[in-house]
mmCIF file with all atom_site columns, C-alpha atoms and ligand atoms in Angstrom:
data_model
loop_
_atom_site.group_PDB
_atom_site.id
_atom_site.type_symbol
_atom_site.label_atom_id
_atom_site.label_alt_id
_atom_site.label_comp_id
_atom_site.label_asym_id
_atom_site.label_entity_id
_atom_site.label_seq_id
_atom_site.pdbx_PDB_ins_code
_atom_site.Cartn_x
_atom_site.Cartn_y
_atom_site.Cartn_z
_atom_site.occupancy
_atom_site.B_iso_or_equiv
_atom_site.pdbx_formal_charge
_atom_site.auth_seq_id
_atom_site.auth_comp_id
_atom_site.auth_asym_id
_atom_site.auth_atom_id
_atom_site.pdbx_PDB_model_num
ATOM   1   C  CA  . MET A 1 1   ? 22.943  7.792   2.853   1.00 58.00 ? 96  MET A CA  1
ATOM   2   C  CA  . SER A 1 2   ? 20.324  4.912   1.668   1.00 74.00 ? 97  SER A CA  1
ATOM   3   C  CA  . SER A 1 3   ? 19.689  4.600   -2.022  1.00 90.00 ? 98  SER A CA  1
ATOM   4   C  CA  . CYS A 1 4   ? 16.044  3.785   -1.575  1.00 95.00 ? 99  CYS A CA  1
ATOM   5   C  CA  . LEU A 1 5   ? 13.884  6.996   -2.031  1.00 95.00 ? 100 LEU A CA  1
ATOM   6   C  CA  . PHE A 1 6   ? 11.841  6.153   0.822   1.00 96.00 ? 101 PHE A CA  1
ATOM   7   C  CA  . CYS A 1 7   ? 14.389  5.465   3.353   1.00 96.00 ? 102 CYS A CA  1
ATOM   8   C  CA  . LYS A 1 8   ? 15.757  8.762   1.956   1.00 95.00 ? 103 LYS A CA  1
ATOM   9   C  CA  . ILE A 1 9   ? 12.343  10.383  2.963   1.00 96.00 ? 104 ILE A CA  1
ATOM   10  C  CA  . LEU A 1 10  ? 12.502  8.581   6.329   1.00 96.00 ? 105 LEU A CA  1
ATOM   11  C  CA  . GLU A 1 11  ? 15.872  10.580  6.758   1.00 95.00 ? 106 GLU A CA  1
ATOM   12  C  CA  . LYS A 1 12  ? 14.336  13.429  6.141   1.00 93.00 ? 107 LYS A CA  1
ATOM   13  C  CA  . ASN A 1 13  ? 16.641  14.316  3.001   1.00 86.00 ? 108 ASN A CA  1
ATOM   14  C  CA  . ILE A 1 14  ? 13.623  15.086  0.528   1.00 91.00 ? 109 ILE A CA  1
ATOM   15  C  CA  . PRO A 1 15  ? 10.888  17.410  1.219   1.00 92.00 ? 110 PRO A CA  1
ATOM   16  C  CA  . THR A 1 16  ? 7.786   15.331  1.921   1.00 96.00 ? 111 THR A CA  1
ATOM   17  C  CA  . ASP A 1 17  ? 4.409   16.251  3.378   1.00 97.00 ? 112 ASP A CA  1
ATOM   18  C  CA  . PHE A 1 18  ? 4.174   13.975  6.336   1.00 98.00 ? 113 PHE A CA  1
ATOM   19  C  CA  . VAL A 1 19  ? 0.780   13.291  8.108   1.00 98.00 ? 114 VAL A CA  1
ATOM   20  C  CA  . TYR A 1 20  ? 1.606   10.785  10.544  1.00 98.00 ? 115 TYR A CA  1
ATOM   21  C  CA  . GLU A 1 21  ? 4.961   9.079   12.192  1.00 97.00 ? 116 GLU A CA  1
ATOM   22  C  CA  . ASP A 1 22  ? 5.256   6.849   15.085  1.00 97.00 ? 117 ASP A CA  1
ATOM   23  C  CA  . GLU A 1 23  ? 8.033   4.047   16.218  1.00 96.00 ? 118 GLU A CA  1
ATOM   24  C  CA  . HIS A 1 24  ? 7.220   1.791   13.405  1.00 97.00 ? 119 HIS A CA  1
ATOM   25  C  CA  . VAL A 1 25  ? 5.562   3.729   10.636  1.00 97.00 ? 120 VAL A CA  1
ATOM   26  C  CA  . ALA A 1 26  ? 5.483   6.716   8.525   1.00 98.00 ? 121 ALA A CA  1
ATOM   27  C  CA  . ALA A 1 27  ? 2.863   8.201   6.357   1.00 98.00 ? 122 ALA A CA  1
ATOM   28  C  CA  . PHE A 1 28  ? 3.288   11.034  3.839   1.00 98.00 ? 123 PHE A CA  1
ATOM   29  C  CA  . LEU A 1 29  ? 1.445   12.406  0.575   1.00 98.00 ? 124 LEU A CA  1
ATOM   30  C  CA  . ASP A 1 30  ? 2.061   10.795  -2.735  1.00 97.00 ? 125 ASP A CA  1
ATOM   31  C  CA  . ILE A 1 31  ? 4.088   13.526  -4.750  1.00 94.00 ? 126 ILE A CA  1
ATOM   32  C  CA  . ARG A 1 32  ? 1.646   12.252  -7.842  1.00 94.00 ? 127 ARG A CA  1
ATOM   33  C  CA  . PRO A 1 33  ? -1.449  11.388  -6.293  1.00 96.00 ? 128 PRO A CA  1
ATOM   34  C  CA  . THR A 1 34  ? -4.484  9.653   -7.784  1.00 94.00 ? 129 THR A CA  1
ATOM   35  C  CA  . LYS A 1 35  ? -6.545  11.659  -6.040  1.00 94.00 ? 130 LYS A CA  1
ATOM   36  C  CA  . LYS A 1 36  ? -5.881  14.529  -3.745  1.00 94.00 ? 131 LYS A CA  1
ATOM   37  C  CA  . GLY A 1 37  ? -5.105  13.270  -0.312  1.00 96.00 ? 132 GLY A CA  1
ATOM   38  C  CA  . HIS A 1 38  ? -3.443  10.082  -1.645  1.00 97.00 ? 133 HIS A CA  1
ATOM   39  C  CA  . VAL A 1 39  ? -1.403  8.877   1.359   1.00 98.00 ? 134 VAL A CA  1
ATOM   40  C  CA  . LEU A 1 40  ? 1.521   6.406   1.388   1.00 98.00 ? 135 LEU A CA  1
ATOM   41  C  CA  . VAL A 1 41  ? 2.011   4.468   4.506   1.00 98.00 ? 136 VAL A CA  1
ATOM   42  C  CA  . ILE A 1 42  ? 5.267   2.750   4.882   1.00 98.00 ? 137 ILE A CA  1
ATOM   43  C  CA  . PRO A 1 43  ? 7.253   0.500   7.663   1.00 98.00 ? 138 PRO A CA  1
ATOM   44  C  CA  . LYS A 1 44  ? 10.126  2.430   9.025   1.00 97.00 ? 139 LYS A CA  1
ATOM   45  C  CA  . LYS A 1 45  ? 12.464  -0.570  8.567   1.00 96.00 ? 140 LYS A CA  1
ATOM   46  C  CA  . HIS A 1 46  ? 13.129  -1.106  5.132   1.00 97.00 ? 141 HIS A CA  1
ATOM   47  C  CA  . SER A 1 47  ? 11.627  -4.300  3.434   1.00 96.00 ? 142 SER A CA  1
ATOM   48  C  CA  . ASP A 1 48  ? 11.243  -4.395  -0.518  1.00 96.00 ? 143 ASP A CA  1
ATOM   49  C  CA  . THR A 1 49  ? 7.977   -6.047  -0.747  1.00 96.00 ? 144 THR A CA  1
ATOM   50  C  CA  . PHE A 1 50  ? 4.804   -7.234  0.895   1.00 96.00 ? 145 PHE A CA  1
ATOM   51  C  CA  . LEU A 1 51  ? 5.770   -10.981 0.665   1.00 96.00 ? 146 LEU A CA  1
ATOM   52  C  CA  . LYS A 1 52  ? 9.130   -10.603 2.238   1.00 94.00 ? 147 LYS A CA  1
ATOM   53  C  CA  . THR A 1 53  ? 7.878   -8.603  4.900   1.00 96.00 ? 148 THR A CA  1
ATOM   54  C  CA  . ASP A 1 54  ? 8.292   -9.888  8.563   1.00 96.00 ? 149 ASP A CA  1
ATOM   55  C  CA  . PRO A 1 55  ? 4.608   -10.153 9.587   1.00 96.00 ? 150 PRO A CA  1
ATOM   56  C  CA  . GLU A 1 56  ? 5.171   -8.474  12.883  1.00 96.00 ? 151 GLU A CA  1
ATOM   57  C  CA  . ILE A 1 57  ? 5.950   -5.410  10.993  1.00 96.00 ? 152 ILE A CA  1
ATOM   58  C  CA  . LEU A 1 58  ? 3.172   -5.576  8.817   1.00 97.00 ? 153 LEU A CA  1
ATOM   59  C  CA  . SER A 1 59  ? 0.810   -5.820  11.798  1.00 97.00 ? 154 SER A CA  1
ATOM   60  C  CA  . HIS A 1 60  ? 2.685   -2.610  13.014  1.00 96.00 ? 155 HIS A CA  1
ATOM   61  C  CA  . VAL A 1 61  ? 1.978   -0.973  9.354   1.00 96.00 ? 156 VAL A CA  1
ATOM   62  C  CA  . VAL A 1 62  ? -1.519  -2.347  9.235   1.00 97.00 ? 157 VAL A CA  1
ATOM   63  C  CA  . HIS A 1 63  ? -2.630  -0.367  12.258  1.00 97.00 ? 158 HIS A CA  1
ATOM   64  C  CA  . GLY A 1 64  ? -1.001  2.610   10.897  1.00 97.00 ? 159 GLY A CA  1
ATOM   65  C  CA  . VAL A 1 65  ? -2.860  2.446   7.610   1.00 98.00 ? 160 VAL A CA  1
ATOM   66  C  CA  . GLN A 1 66  ? -5.816  2.006   9.303   1.00 98.00 ? 161 GLN A CA  1
ATOM   67  C  CA  . LYS A 1 67  ? -5.435  5.132   11.499  1.00 98.00 ? 162 LYS A CA  1
ATOM   68  C  CA  . VAL A 1 68  ? -4.363  6.955   8.369   1.00 97.00 ? 163 VAL A CA  1
ATOM   69  C  CA  . ALA A 1 69  ? -7.106  5.893   6.193   1.00 98.00 ? 164 ALA A CA  1
ATOM   70  C  CA  . HIS A 1 70  ? -9.767  6.921   8.858   1.00 97.00 ? 165 HIS A CA  1
ATOM   71  C  CA  . ALA A 1 71  ? -8.309  10.327  8.885   1.00 98.00 ? 166 ALA A CA  1
ATOM   72  C  CA  . ALA A 1 72  ? -7.764  10.777  5.119   1.00 97.00 ? 167 ALA A CA  1
ATOM   73  C  CA  . VAL A 1 73  ? -11.392 9.849   4.674   1.00 97.00 ? 168 VAL A CA  1
ATOM   74  C  CA  . MET A 1 74  ? -12.746 12.432  7.404   1.00 97.00 ? 169 MET A CA  1
ATOM   75  C  CA  . ALA A 1 75  ? -10.275 15.382  6.003   1.00 96.00 ? 170 ALA A CA  1
ATOM   76  C  CA  . LEU A 1 76  ? -11.144 15.127  2.489   1.00 95.00 ? 171 LEU A CA  1
ATOM   77  C  CA  . GLY A 1 77  ? -15.096 14.335  3.093   1.00 96.00 ? 172 GLY A CA  1
ATOM   78  C  CA  . ALA A 1 78  ? -14.533 11.118  1.229   1.00 97.00 ? 173 ALA A CA  1
ATOM   79  C  CA  . ASP A 1 79  ? -17.248 8.501   0.812   1.00 96.00 ? 174 ASP A CA  1
ATOM   80  C  CA  . GLY A 1 80  ? -14.748 5.693   1.079   1.00 97.00 ? 175 GLY A CA  1
ATOM   81  C  CA  . CYS A 1 81  ? -11.151 4.924   0.099   1.00 97.00 ? 176 CYS A CA  1
ATOM   82  C  CA  . ASN A 1 82  ? -8.963  2.269   -1.776  1.00 97.00 ? 177 ASN A CA  1
ATOM   83  C  CA  . ILE A 1 83  ? -6.328  0.717   0.380   1.00 97.00 ? 178 ILE A CA  1
ATOM   84  C  CA  . SER A 1 84  ? -3.763  -1.319  -1.856  1.00 97.00 ? 179 SER A CA  1
ATOM   85  C  CA  . VAL A 1 85  ? -0.189  -2.560  -2.026  1.00 97.00 ? 180 VAL A CA  1
ATOM   86  C  CA  . ASN A 1 86  ? 1.412   -3.225  -5.392  1.00 97.00 ? 181 ASN A CA  1
ATOM   87  C  CA  . ASN A 1 87  ? 3.410   -6.166  -4.790  1.00 96.00 ? 182 ASN A CA  1
ATOM   88  C  CA  . GLY A 1 88  ? 6.258   -6.688  -7.504  1.00 96.00 ? 183 GLY A CA  1
ATOM   89  C  CA  . GLU A 1 89  ? 6.815   -4.900  -10.734 1.00 96.00 ? 184 GLU A CA  1
ATOM   90  C  CA  . ALA A 1 90  ? 4.313   -6.883  -12.590 1.00 97.00 ? 185 ALA A CA  1
ATOM   91  C  CA  . ALA A 1 91  ? 1.838   -5.583  -10.148 1.00 96.00 ? 186 ALA A CA  1
ATOM   92  C  CA  . GLY A 1 92  ? 2.946   -2.015  -10.596 1.00 94.00 ? 187 GLY A CA  1
ATOM   93  C  CA  . GLN A 1 93  ? 5.078   -1.404  -7.714  1.00 96.00 ? 188 GLN A CA  1
ATOM   94  C  CA  . VAL A 1 94  ? 7.920   1.250   -8.565  1.00 95.00 ? 189 VAL A CA  1
ATOM   95  C  CA  . ILE A 1 95  ? 9.723   1.861   -5.399  1.00 96.00 ? 190 ILE A CA  1
ATOM   96  C  CA  . PHE A 1 96  ? 10.606  -1.246  -3.580  1.00 97.00 ? 191 PHE A CA  1
ATOM   97  C  CA  . HIS A 1 97  ? 10.237  -0.249  -0.032  1.00 97.00 ? 192 HIS A CA  1
ATOM   98  C  CA  . LEU A 1 98  ? 6.771   -1.770  1.126   1.00 97.00 ? 193 LEU A CA  1
ATOM   99  C  CA  . HIS A 1 99  ? 4.008   0.959   1.017   1.00 98.00 ? 194 HIS A CA  1
ATOM   100 C  CA  . TRP A 1 100 ? 0.286   1.224   1.113   1.00 98.00 ? 195 TRP A CA  1
ATOM   101 C  CA  . HIS A 1 101 ? -1.555  3.618   -0.895  1.00 98.00 ? 196 HIS A CA  1
ATOM   102 C  CA  . ILE A 1 102 ? -4.556  5.208   0.549   1.00 98.00 ? 197 ILE A CA  1
ATOM   103 C  CA  . ILE A 1 103 ? -6.883  6.842   -2.116  1.00 97.00 ? 198 ILE A CA  1
ATOM   104 C  CA  . PRO A 1 104 ? -9.732  8.959   -0.709  1.00 97.00 ? 199 PRO A CA  1
ATOM   105 C  CA  . ARG A 1 105 ? -12.574 8.192   -2.836  1.00 97.00 ? 200 ARG A CA  1
ATOM   106 C  CA  . THR A 1 106 ? -16.166 10.025  -3.451  1.00 96.00 ? 201 THR A CA  1
ATOM   107 C  CA  . ALA A 1 107 ? -19.111 8.222   -5.269  1.00 94.00 ? 202 ALA A CA  1
ATOM   108 C  CA  . ASP A 1 108 ? -18.696 10.391  -8.226  1.00 94.00 ? 203 ASP A CA  1
ATOM   109 C  CA  . ASP A 1 109 ? -15.220 10.719  -8.957  1.00 93.00 ? 204 ASP A CA  1
ATOM   110 C  CA  . GLY A 1 110 ? -14.935 8.769   -12.285 1.00 92.00 ? 205 GLY A CA  1
ATOM   111 C  CA  . LEU A 1 111 ? -11.927 6.676   -11.282 1.00 92.00 ? 206 LEU A CA  1
ATOM   112 C  CA  . VAL A 1 112 ? -12.236 3.415   -12.661 1.00 87.00 ? 207 VAL A CA  1
ATOM   113 C  CA  . ASN A 1 113 ? -11.028 0.223   -10.575 1.00 83.00 ? 208 ASN A CA  1
ATOM   114 C  CA  . TRP A 1 114 ? -9.820  -2.990  -12.256 1.00 85.00 ? 209 TRP A CA  1
ATOM   115 C  CA  . PRO A 1 115 ? -11.916 -4.848  -14.990 1.00 87.00 ? 210 PRO A CA  1
ATOM   116 C  CA  . HIS A 1 116 ? -13.311 -7.976  -14.111 1.00 91.00 ? 211 HIS A CA  1
ATOM   117 C  CA  . THR A 1 117 ? -13.156 -11.454 -15.572 1.00 94.00 ? 212 THR A CA  1
ATOM   118 C  CA  . SER A 1 118 ? -14.859 -14.982 -14.990 1.00 96.00 ? 213 SER A CA  1
ATOM   119 C  CA  . TYR A 1 119 ? -13.812 -18.308 -14.753 1.00 97.00 ? 214 TYR A CA  1
ATOM   120 C  CA  . GLN A 1 120 ? -14.719 -21.249 -17.218 1.00 96.00 ? 215 GLN A CA  1
ATOM   121 C  CA  . ASP A 1 121 ? -16.554 -24.023 -15.594 1.00 96.00 ? 216 ASP A CA  1
ATOM   122 C  CA  . GLY A 1 122 ? -14.610 -25.799 -13.004 1.00 96.00 ? 217 GLY A CA  1
ATOM   123 C  CA  . GLU A 1 123 ? -11.729 -23.360 -13.372 1.00 97.00 ? 218 GLU A CA  1
ATOM   124 C  CA  . ALA A 1 124 ? -12.417 -21.810 -9.757  1.00 96.00 ? 219 ALA A CA  1
ATOM   125 C  CA  . LYS A 1 125 ? -12.268 -24.955 -8.026  1.00 97.00 ? 220 LYS A CA  1
ATOM   126 C  CA  . GLU A 1 126 ? -8.953  -25.597 -9.987  1.00 97.00 ? 221 GLU A CA  1
ATOM   127 C  CA  . ILE A 1 127 ? -7.525  -22.424 -9.059  1.00 96.00 ? 222 ILE A CA  1
ATOM   128 C  CA  . ALA A 1 128 ? -8.637  -22.427 -5.204  1.00 95.00 ? 223 ALA A CA  1
ATOM   129 C  CA  . GLU A 1 129 ? -6.909  -25.868 -5.030  1.00 97.00 ? 224 GLU A CA  1
ATOM   130 C  CA  . LYS A 1 130 ? -3.675  -24.560 -6.381  1.00 96.00 ? 225 LYS A CA  1
ATOM   131 C  CA  . ILE A 1 131 ? -3.732  -21.978 -3.920  1.00 95.00 ? 226 ILE A CA  1
ATOM   132 C  CA  . ARG A 1 132 ? -4.637  -24.241 -0.878  1.00 96.00 ? 227 ARG A CA  1
ATOM   133 C  CA  . LYS A 1 133 ? -1.425  -26.296 -1.703  1.00 97.00 ? 228 LYS A CA  1
ATOM   134 C  CA  . PHE A 1 134 ? 0.950   -23.456 -1.035  1.00 96.00 ? 229 PHE A CA  1
ATOM   135 C  CA  . LEU A 1 135 ? -0.800  -22.882 2.265   1.00 95.00 ? 230 LEU A CA  1
HETATM 136 ZN ZN1 . ZN  B 2 .   ? 13.657  1.890   1.999   1.00 55.16 ? 467 ZN  B ZN1 1
#
């Protein structure tokens, strides 16, 4: 048996409210939802983080994410949804099996997204150049 919580979920060793499953992807309700209908979408093949995952696997999962996000928005009567991946501990990743969060949102739900900041003069160009050097 795996030590990874989400692999255990895939092995059906933990009671889970699945909403979707295909050859590559599974989706289930988060047991500690940010909003009701908060769904997690995971690849069936274990991978720790987004940045370490084979792009071919990502493409399968993204198709699943789109399908499930559409269903969650319709089912919950939401106005939209947040779709996100926490990549690494510093970004809030707790379970190290890649997963997307789909959080149905309504215009008046009161959930606050990230705060904004701003760049000093020339700083944006400098940071964009730093990123381009790694591409
Ligand atoms: Zn796993």
